[in-house]
Coordinates of C-alpha atoms in Angstrom, one line a residue:
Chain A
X1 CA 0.0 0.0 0.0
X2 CA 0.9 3.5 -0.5
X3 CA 2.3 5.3 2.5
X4 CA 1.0 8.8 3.7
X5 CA 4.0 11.1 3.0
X6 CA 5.6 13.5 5.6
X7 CA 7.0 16.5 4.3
X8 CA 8.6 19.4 5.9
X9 CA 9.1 22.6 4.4
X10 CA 11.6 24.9 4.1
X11 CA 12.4 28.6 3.1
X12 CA 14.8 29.8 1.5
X13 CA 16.1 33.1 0.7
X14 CA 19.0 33.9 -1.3
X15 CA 20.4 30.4 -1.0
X16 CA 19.6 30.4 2.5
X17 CA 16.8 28.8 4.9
X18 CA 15.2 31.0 7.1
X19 CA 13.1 30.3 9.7
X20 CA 14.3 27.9 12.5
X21 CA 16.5 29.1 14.7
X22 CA 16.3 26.4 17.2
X23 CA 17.9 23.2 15.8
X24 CA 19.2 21.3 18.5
X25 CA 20.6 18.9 15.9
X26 CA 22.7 20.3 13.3
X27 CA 25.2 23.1 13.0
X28 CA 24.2 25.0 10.0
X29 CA 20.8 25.2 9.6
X30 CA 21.0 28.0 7.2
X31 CA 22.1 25.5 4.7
X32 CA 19.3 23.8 2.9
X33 CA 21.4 21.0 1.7
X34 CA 22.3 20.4 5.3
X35 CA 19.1 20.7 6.6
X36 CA 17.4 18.7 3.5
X37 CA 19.8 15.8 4.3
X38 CA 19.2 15.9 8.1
X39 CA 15.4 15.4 7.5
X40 CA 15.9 12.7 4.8
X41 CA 18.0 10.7 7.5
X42 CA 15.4 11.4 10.0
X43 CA 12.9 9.8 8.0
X44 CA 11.1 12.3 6.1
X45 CA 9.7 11.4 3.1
X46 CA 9.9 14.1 0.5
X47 CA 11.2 17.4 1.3
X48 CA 9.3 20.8 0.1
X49 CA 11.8 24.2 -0.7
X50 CA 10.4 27.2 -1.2
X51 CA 12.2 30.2 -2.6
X52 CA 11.0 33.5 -1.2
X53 CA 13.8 35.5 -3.0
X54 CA 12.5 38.4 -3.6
X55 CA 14.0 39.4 -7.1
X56 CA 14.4 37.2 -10.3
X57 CA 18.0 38.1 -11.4
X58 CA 18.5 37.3 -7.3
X59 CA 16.6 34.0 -8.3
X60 CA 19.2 32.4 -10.5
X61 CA 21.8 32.3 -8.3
X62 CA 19.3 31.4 -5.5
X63 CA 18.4 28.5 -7.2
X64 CA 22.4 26.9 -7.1
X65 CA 20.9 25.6 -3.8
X66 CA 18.7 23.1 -5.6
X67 CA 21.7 21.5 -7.1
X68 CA 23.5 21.2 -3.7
X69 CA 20.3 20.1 -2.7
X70 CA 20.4 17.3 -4.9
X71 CA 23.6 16.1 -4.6
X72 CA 23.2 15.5 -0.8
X73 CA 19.9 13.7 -0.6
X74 CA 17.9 10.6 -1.7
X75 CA 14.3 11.4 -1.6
X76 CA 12.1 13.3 -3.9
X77 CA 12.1 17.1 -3.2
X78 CA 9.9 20.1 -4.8
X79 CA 11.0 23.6 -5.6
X80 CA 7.9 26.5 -5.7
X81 CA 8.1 29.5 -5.4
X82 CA 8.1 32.5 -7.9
X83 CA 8.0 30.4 -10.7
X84 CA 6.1 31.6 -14.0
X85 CA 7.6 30.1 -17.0
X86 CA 8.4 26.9 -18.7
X87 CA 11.9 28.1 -18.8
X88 CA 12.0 28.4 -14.7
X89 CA 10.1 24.6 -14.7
X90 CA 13.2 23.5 -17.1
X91 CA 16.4 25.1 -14.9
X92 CA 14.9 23.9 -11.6
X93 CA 14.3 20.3 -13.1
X94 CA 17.5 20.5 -14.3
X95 CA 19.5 21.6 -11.2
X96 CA 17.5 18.2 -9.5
X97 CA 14.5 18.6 -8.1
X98 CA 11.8 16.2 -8.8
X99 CA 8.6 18.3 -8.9
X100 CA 7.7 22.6 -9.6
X101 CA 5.5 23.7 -7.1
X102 CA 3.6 27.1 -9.0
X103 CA 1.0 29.4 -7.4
X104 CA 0.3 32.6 -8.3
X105 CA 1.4 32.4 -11.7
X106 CA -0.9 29.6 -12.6
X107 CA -3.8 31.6 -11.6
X108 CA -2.2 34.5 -13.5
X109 CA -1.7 32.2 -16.6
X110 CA -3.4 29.0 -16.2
X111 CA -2.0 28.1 -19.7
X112 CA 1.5 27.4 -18.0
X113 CA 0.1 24.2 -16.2
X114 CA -0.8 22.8 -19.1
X115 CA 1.9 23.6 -21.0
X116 CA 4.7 22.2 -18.2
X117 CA 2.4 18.8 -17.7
X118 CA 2.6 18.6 -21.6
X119 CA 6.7 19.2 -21.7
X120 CA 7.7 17.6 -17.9
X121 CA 5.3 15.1 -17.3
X122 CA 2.1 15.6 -14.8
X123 CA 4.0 14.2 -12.3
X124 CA 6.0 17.3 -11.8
X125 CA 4.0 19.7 -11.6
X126 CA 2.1 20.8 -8.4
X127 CA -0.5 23.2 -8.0
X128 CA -0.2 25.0 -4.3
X129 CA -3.3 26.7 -3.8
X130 CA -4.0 29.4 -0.9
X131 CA -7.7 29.0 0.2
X132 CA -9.4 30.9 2.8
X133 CA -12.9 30.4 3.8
X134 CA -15.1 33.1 3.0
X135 CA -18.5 34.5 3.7
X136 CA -20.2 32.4 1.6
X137 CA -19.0 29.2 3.6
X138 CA -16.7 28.0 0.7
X139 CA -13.3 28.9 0.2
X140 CA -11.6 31.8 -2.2
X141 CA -8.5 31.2 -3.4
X142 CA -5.4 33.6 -2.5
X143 CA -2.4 34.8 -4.6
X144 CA 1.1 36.6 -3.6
X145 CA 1.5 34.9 -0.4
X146 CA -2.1 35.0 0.8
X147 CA -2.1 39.1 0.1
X148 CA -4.4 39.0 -2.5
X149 CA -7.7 37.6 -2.7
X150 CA -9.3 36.3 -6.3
X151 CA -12.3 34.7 -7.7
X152 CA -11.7 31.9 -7.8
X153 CA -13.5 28.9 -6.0
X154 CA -10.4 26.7 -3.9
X155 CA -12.4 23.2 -5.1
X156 CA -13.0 24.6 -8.8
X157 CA -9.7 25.7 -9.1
X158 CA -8.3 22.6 -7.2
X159 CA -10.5 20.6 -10.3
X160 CA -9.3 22.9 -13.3
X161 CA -5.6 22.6 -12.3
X162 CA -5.6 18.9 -12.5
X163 CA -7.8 19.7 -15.8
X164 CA -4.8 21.3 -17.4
X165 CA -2.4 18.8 -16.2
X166 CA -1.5 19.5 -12.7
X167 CA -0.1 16.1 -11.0
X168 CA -0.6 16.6 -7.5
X169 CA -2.3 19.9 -5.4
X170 CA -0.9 21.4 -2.5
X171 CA -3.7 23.3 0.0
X172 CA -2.6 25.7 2.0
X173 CA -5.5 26.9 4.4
X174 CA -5.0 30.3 5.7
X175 CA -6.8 30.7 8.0
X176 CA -5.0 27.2 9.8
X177 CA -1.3 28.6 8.9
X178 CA 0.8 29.4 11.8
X179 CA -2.2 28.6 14.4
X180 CA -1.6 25.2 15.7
X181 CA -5.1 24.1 15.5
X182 CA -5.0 21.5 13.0
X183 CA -5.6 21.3 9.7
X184 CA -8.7 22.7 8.1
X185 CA -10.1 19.0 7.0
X186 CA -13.4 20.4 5.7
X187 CA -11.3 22.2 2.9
X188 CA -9.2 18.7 2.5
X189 CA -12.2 16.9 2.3
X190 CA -13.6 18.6 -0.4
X191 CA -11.0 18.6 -2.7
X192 CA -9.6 15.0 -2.4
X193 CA -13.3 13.9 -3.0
X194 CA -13.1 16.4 -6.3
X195 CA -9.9 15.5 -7.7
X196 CA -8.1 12.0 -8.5
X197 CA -4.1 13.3 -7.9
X198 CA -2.6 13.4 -4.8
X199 CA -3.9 15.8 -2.4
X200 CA -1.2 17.2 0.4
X201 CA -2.4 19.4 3.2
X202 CA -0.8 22.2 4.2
X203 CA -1.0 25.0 7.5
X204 CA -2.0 24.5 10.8
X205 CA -0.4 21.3 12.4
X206 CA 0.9 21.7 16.2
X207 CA 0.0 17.8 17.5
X208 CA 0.4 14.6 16.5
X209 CA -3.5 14.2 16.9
X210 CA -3.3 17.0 13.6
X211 CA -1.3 14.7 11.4
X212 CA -3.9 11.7 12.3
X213 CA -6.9 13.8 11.5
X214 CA -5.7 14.6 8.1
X215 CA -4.9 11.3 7.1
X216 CA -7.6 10.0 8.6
X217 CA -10.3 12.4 8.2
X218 CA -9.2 14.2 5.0
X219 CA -7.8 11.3 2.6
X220 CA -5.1 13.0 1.5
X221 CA -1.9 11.6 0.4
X222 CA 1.0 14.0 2.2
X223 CA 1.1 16.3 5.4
X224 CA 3.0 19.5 5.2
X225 CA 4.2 21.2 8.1
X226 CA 7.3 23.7 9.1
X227 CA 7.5 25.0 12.4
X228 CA 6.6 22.2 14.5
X229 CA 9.4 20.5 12.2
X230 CA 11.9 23.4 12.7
X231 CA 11.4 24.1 15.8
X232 CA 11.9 20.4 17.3
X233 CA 8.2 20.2 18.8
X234 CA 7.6 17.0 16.8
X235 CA 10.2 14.7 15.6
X236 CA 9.4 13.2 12.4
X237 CA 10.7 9.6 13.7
X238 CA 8.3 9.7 17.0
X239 CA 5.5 11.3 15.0
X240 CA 5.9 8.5 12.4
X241 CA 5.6 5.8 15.0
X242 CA 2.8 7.2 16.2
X243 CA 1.3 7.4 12.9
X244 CA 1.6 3.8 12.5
X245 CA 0.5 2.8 15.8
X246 CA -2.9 4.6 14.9
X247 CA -3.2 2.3 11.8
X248 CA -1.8 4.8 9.2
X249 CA 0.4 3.3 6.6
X250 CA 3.5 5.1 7.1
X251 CA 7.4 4.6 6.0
X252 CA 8.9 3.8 8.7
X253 CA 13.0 3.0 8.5
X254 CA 13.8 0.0 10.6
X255 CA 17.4 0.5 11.0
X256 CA 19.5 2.5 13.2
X257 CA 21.5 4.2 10.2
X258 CA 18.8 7.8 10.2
X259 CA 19.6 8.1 14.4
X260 CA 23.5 7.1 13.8
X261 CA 24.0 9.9 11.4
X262 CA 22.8 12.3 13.4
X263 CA 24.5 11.8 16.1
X264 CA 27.3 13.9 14.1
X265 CA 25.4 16.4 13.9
X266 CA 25.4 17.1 17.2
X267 CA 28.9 17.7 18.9
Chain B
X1 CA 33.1 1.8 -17.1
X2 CA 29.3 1.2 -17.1
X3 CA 27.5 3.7 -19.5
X4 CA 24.1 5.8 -18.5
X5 CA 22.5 5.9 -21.4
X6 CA 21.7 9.7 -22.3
X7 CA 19.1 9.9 -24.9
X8 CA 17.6 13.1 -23.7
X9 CA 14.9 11.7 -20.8
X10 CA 15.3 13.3 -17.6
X11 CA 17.6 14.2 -15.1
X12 CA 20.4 11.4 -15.3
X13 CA 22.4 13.3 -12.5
X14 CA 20.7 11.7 -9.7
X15 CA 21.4 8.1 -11.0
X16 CA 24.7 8.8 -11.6
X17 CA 25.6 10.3 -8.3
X18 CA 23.8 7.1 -6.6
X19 CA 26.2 4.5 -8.4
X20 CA 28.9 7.4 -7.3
X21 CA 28.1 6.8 -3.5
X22 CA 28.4 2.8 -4.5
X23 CA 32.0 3.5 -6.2
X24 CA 30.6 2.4 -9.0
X25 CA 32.7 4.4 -12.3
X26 CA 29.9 5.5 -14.7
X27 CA 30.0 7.7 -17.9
X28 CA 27.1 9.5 -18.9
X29 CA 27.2 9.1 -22.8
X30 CA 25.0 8.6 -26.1
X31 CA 27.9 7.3 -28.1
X32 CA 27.8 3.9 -29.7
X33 CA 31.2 3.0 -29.1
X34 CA 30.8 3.4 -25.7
X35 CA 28.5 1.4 -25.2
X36 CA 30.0 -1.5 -26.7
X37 CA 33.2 -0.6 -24.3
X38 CA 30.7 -0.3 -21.7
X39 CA 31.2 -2.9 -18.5
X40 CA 27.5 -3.1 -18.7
X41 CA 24.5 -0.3 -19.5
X42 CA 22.0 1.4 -17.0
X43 CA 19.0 3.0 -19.0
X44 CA 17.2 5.7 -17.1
X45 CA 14.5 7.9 -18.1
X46 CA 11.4 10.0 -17.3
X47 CA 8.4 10.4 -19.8
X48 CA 6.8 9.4 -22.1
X49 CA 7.4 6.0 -23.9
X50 CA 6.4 7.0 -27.2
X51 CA 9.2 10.6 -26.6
X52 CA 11.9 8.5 -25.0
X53 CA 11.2 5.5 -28.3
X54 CA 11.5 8.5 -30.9
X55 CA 14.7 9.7 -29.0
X56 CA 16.6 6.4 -28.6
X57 CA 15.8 6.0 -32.9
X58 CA 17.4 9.6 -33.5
X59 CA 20.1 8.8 -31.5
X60 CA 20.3 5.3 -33.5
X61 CA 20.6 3.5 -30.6
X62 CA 18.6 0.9 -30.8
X63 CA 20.5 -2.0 -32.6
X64 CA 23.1 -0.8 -30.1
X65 CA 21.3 -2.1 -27.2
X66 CA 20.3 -4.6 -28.3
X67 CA 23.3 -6.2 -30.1
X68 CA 25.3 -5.7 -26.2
X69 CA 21.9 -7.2 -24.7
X70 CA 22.6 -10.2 -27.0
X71 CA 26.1 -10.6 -26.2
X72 CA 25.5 -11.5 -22.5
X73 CA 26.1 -7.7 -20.9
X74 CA 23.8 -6.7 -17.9
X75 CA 21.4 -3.6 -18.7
X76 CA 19.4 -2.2 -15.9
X77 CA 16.8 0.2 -17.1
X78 CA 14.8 2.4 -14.2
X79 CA 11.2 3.8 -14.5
X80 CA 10.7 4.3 -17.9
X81 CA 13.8 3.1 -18.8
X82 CA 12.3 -0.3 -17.6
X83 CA 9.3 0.5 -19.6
X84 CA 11.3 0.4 -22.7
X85 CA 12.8 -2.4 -22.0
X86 CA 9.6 -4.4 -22.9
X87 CA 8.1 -5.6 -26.6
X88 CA 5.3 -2.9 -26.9
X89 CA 4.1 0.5 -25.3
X90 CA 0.4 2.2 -25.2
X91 CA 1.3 5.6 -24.1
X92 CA 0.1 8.3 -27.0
X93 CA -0.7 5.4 -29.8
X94 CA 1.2 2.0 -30.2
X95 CA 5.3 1.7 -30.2
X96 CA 7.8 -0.6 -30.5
X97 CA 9.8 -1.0 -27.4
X98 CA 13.1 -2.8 -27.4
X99 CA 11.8 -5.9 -27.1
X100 CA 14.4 -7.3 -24.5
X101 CA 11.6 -8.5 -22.1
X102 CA 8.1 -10.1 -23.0
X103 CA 5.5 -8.5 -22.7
X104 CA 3.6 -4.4 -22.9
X105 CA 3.5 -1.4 -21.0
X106 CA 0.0 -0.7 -20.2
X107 CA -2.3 2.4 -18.3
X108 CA -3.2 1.3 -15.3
X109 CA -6.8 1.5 -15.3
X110 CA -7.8 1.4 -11.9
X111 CA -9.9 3.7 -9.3
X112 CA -7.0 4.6 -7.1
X113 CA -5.2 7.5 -7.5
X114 CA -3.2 8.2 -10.8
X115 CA -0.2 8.4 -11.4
X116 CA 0.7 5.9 -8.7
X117 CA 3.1 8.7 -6.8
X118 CA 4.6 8.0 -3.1
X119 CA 6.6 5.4 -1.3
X120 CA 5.0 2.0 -1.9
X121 CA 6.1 -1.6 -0.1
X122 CA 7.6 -3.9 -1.9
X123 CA 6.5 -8.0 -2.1
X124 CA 8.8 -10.0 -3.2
X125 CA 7.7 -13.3 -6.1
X126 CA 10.7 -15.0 -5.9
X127 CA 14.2 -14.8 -4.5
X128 CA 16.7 -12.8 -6.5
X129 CA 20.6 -11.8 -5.9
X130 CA 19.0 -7.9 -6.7
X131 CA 17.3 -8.4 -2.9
X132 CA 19.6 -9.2 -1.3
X133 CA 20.3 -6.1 1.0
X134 CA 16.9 -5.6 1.4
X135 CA 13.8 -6.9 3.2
X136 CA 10.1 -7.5 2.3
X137 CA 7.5 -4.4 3.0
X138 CA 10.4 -1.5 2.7
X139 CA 9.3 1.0 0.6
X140 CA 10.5 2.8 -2.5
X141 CA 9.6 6.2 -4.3
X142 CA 7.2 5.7 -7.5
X143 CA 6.0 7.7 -10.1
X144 CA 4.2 6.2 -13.2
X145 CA 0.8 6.1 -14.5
X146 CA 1.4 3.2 -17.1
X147 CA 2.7 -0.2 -16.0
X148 CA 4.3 -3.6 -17.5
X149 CA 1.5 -6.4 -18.4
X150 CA 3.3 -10.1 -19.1
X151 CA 2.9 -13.2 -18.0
X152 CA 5.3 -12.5 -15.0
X153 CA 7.7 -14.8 -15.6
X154 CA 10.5 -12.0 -15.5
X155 CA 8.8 -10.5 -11.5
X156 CA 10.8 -10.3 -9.0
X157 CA 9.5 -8.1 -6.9
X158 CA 5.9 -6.1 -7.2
X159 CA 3.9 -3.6 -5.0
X160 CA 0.1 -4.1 -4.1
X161 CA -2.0 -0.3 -5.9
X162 CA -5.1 -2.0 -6.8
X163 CA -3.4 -4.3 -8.8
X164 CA -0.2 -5.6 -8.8
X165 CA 2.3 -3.4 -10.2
X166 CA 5.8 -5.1 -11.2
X167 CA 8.4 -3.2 -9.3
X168 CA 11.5 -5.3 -10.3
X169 CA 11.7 -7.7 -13.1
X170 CA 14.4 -9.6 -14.5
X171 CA 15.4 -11.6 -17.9
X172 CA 18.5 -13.1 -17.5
X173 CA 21.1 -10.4 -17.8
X174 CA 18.4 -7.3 -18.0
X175 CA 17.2 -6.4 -14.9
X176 CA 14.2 -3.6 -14.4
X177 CA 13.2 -1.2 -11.9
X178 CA 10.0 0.4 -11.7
X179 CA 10.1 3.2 -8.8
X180 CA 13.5 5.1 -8.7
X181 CA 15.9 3.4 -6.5
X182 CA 18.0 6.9 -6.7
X183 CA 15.2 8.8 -5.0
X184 CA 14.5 5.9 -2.3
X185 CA 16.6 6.7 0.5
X186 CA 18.6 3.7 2.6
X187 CA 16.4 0.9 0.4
X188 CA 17.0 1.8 -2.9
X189 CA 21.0 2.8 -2.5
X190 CA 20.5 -1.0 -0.7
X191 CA 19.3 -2.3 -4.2
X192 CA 21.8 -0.9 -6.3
X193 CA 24.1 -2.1 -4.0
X194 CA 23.4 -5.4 -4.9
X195 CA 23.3 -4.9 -8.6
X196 CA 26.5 -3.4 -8.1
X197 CA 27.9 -6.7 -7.0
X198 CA 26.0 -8.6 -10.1
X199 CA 27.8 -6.4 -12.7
X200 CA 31.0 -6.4 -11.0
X201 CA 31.2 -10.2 -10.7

């Protein structure tokens, strides 16, 4: 059976992560590379980057990280952020990462969903969308970083992405980001039952119980989470065990080899 | 020297830096005469079957393949690459694969999710030198939406997605890997290990 992915997410600007400043485990944590490799070997299952340079000529350089990235771990990794053309798809593919991760831009041009999932392969392209509930009790979708609100229906435009091509969908709720209340499963709920590609939730995990409810509750296929991840709340190896324990199929690595490696992190 | 075949499918650097970690000397290369110096051939790939076909014709390397395939050297194709190495495919129309293994690459029409993305367990069908670092039920990284369909003679090992979907296969010296053993952490370093020592014999 398939196993319900874990993915933590990262920041980066300039080349840099940001966010996290309380890594117990590793010396760097600026370095993505670093960091990507010391959540592979902690059991993580795919590893989200997302560039929050601010400038496009910035960009280019900001994106040699993705190579590092790369060359340093073994499990499937997406790159999002500010990307708006097939060229940005083919240099971030190129530098390594498995999947493009495009927001804005698609609702900007939803031609460029199609057009990557034509040239890349639907399997590489991922469709983050920014919902927020709104007065009408369904949920609008956002663009530049939750700033801006649009037209757009979350479930409609969760359906038309995969339409166009769109492999898997990323939803970010909102009004869940950055609260710790769990995810917003309604919002999950609707959209696995509306599309047939992979479904990860995003924004608002602070328990374990969170991570249960969404795999449980939601059906979706991934949980995304940062902070709780950065900041050492929840340690993907205990919150994988207790995954399993409640009956979710999960990767779990057997051997000692994640917690041995580690351990040289630390000094 | 064992040649990555580079016929213009995907990001080869990731399979090439996972033999790396194995010391395993490869050369990334589209040239004919390397692969018949090659030690033995490794055929990755992302796609479409019907692109990666095309490609492999322009490049005219076909006949090469085969030819080394009938000489007794190992070939190890991954993901598509494994796709390829059967008789016919159904993505975008009807093609011609190489023919190496019997039987067709397939959609695979079933109401789970499509493409089969994530970290699957694998079941093993019969014992293999290819397992032998790793254990029943670990689980590798997949992405595909089509499938090989044979009489399973060549299955070695398979995961359970609705149906089930033959993960590793193996016809004498050509081995196959479905899911990407370069993007599976411990496991699939663990299985190229292996191969590693079945091409270096």
């Amino acid at each position: 059976m398939l196993a319900k992915r874990i993915i933590p997410c990262l920041d980066v600007r300039n080349g840099r992560v940001v966010k996290g400043k309380n890594f117990k485990d590793i010396q760097d944590v600026d370095d993505p590379a670093r960091l990507g490799k010391f959540y592979s070997e902690s059991g993580a299952d795919e590893l989200v980057f997302y560039d929050i340079t601010a400038s496009n000529e910035e960009r280019k350089t900001s994106l040699e990280f993705v190579k590092k990235v790369a060359q340093e771990i073994n499990i499937p990794f997406s790159v999002g952020g500010g990307v708006s053309s097939l060229d940005d798809f083919k240099y971030i593919l190129r530098s390594g990462a498995d999947k493009v991760s495009i927001n804005s831009s698609a609702v900007k041009n939803p031609k460029l969903i199609k057009e990557a999932s034509e040239r890349f392969g639907n399997q590489c392209v991922v469709l983050s969308i920014d919902a927020k509930k709104n007065d009408l009790g369904s949920w609008s979708v956002y663009v530049k970083g939750g700033r801006e609100k649009t037209d757009l229906d979350a479930i409609e435009w969760a359906k038309k992405g995969v339409e166009l091509g769109a492999g898997e969908i990323v939803v970010n709720s909102i009004d869940e980001d950055g609260m710790k209340n769990g995810y917003d499963i309604e919002l999950l709920k609707k959209i696995t039952d509306a599309v047939r590609v992979p479904v990860i939730a995003s924004g608002g995990a602070g328990t374990y119980e969170h991570f249960l409810e969404a795999a449980k509750y939601a059906n979706v296929d991934g949980i995304l989470a940062a902070s709780v991840f950065h900041f050492g709340e929840i340690k993907i190896v205990d919150l994988k065990k207790y995954l399993k324990n409640n009956g979710i199929e999960i990767r779990t690595i057997e051997r000692t080899i994640a917690k041995d490696k580690s351990e040289n992190y630390k000094k | 020297m064992h040649v990555i075949i580079d016929y213009g499918m995907g990001n080869l650097a990731s399979v090439q830096r996972a033999f790396e970690k194995l010391d395993v000397e490869t050369k990334i290369s589209n040239k004919i005469e390397d692969l018949k110096n090659a030690k033995s051939l490794i055929l990755p790939g992302v796609g479409a079957f019907r692109d990666a076909i095309k490609s492999l014709e322009e490049y005219e390397l076909i006949d090469a393949i085969k030819d080394e395939v009938a000489k007794g050297k190992n070939i190890i194709g991954i993901c598509l690459g494994m796709q390829l190495l059967y008789q016919r495919g159904f993505e975008y129309g009807d093609y011609e694969g190489l023919g190496l293994i019997k039987g067709n690459i397939e959609y695979m029409d079933i109401k789970l999710k499509i493409p089969h993305m994530g970290w699957n367990n694998l079941k093993f069908k019969k014992d293999d030198p290819i397992l032998r670092y790793i254990k029943e039920d670990e689980f590798v990284y997949f992405v595909h939406s089509y499938y090989a369909v044979s009489d399973n003679s060549e299955l070695v090992a398979y995961a359970e997605y609705e149906k089930n979907v033959p993960a590793i296969v193996r016809s004498e010296n050509v081995y196959g890997i479905q899911f990407h053993p370069e993007k599976s952490g411990e496991t699939g370093l663990n299985i190229l290990k292996a191969y590693k020592e079945i091409i270096e014999k």
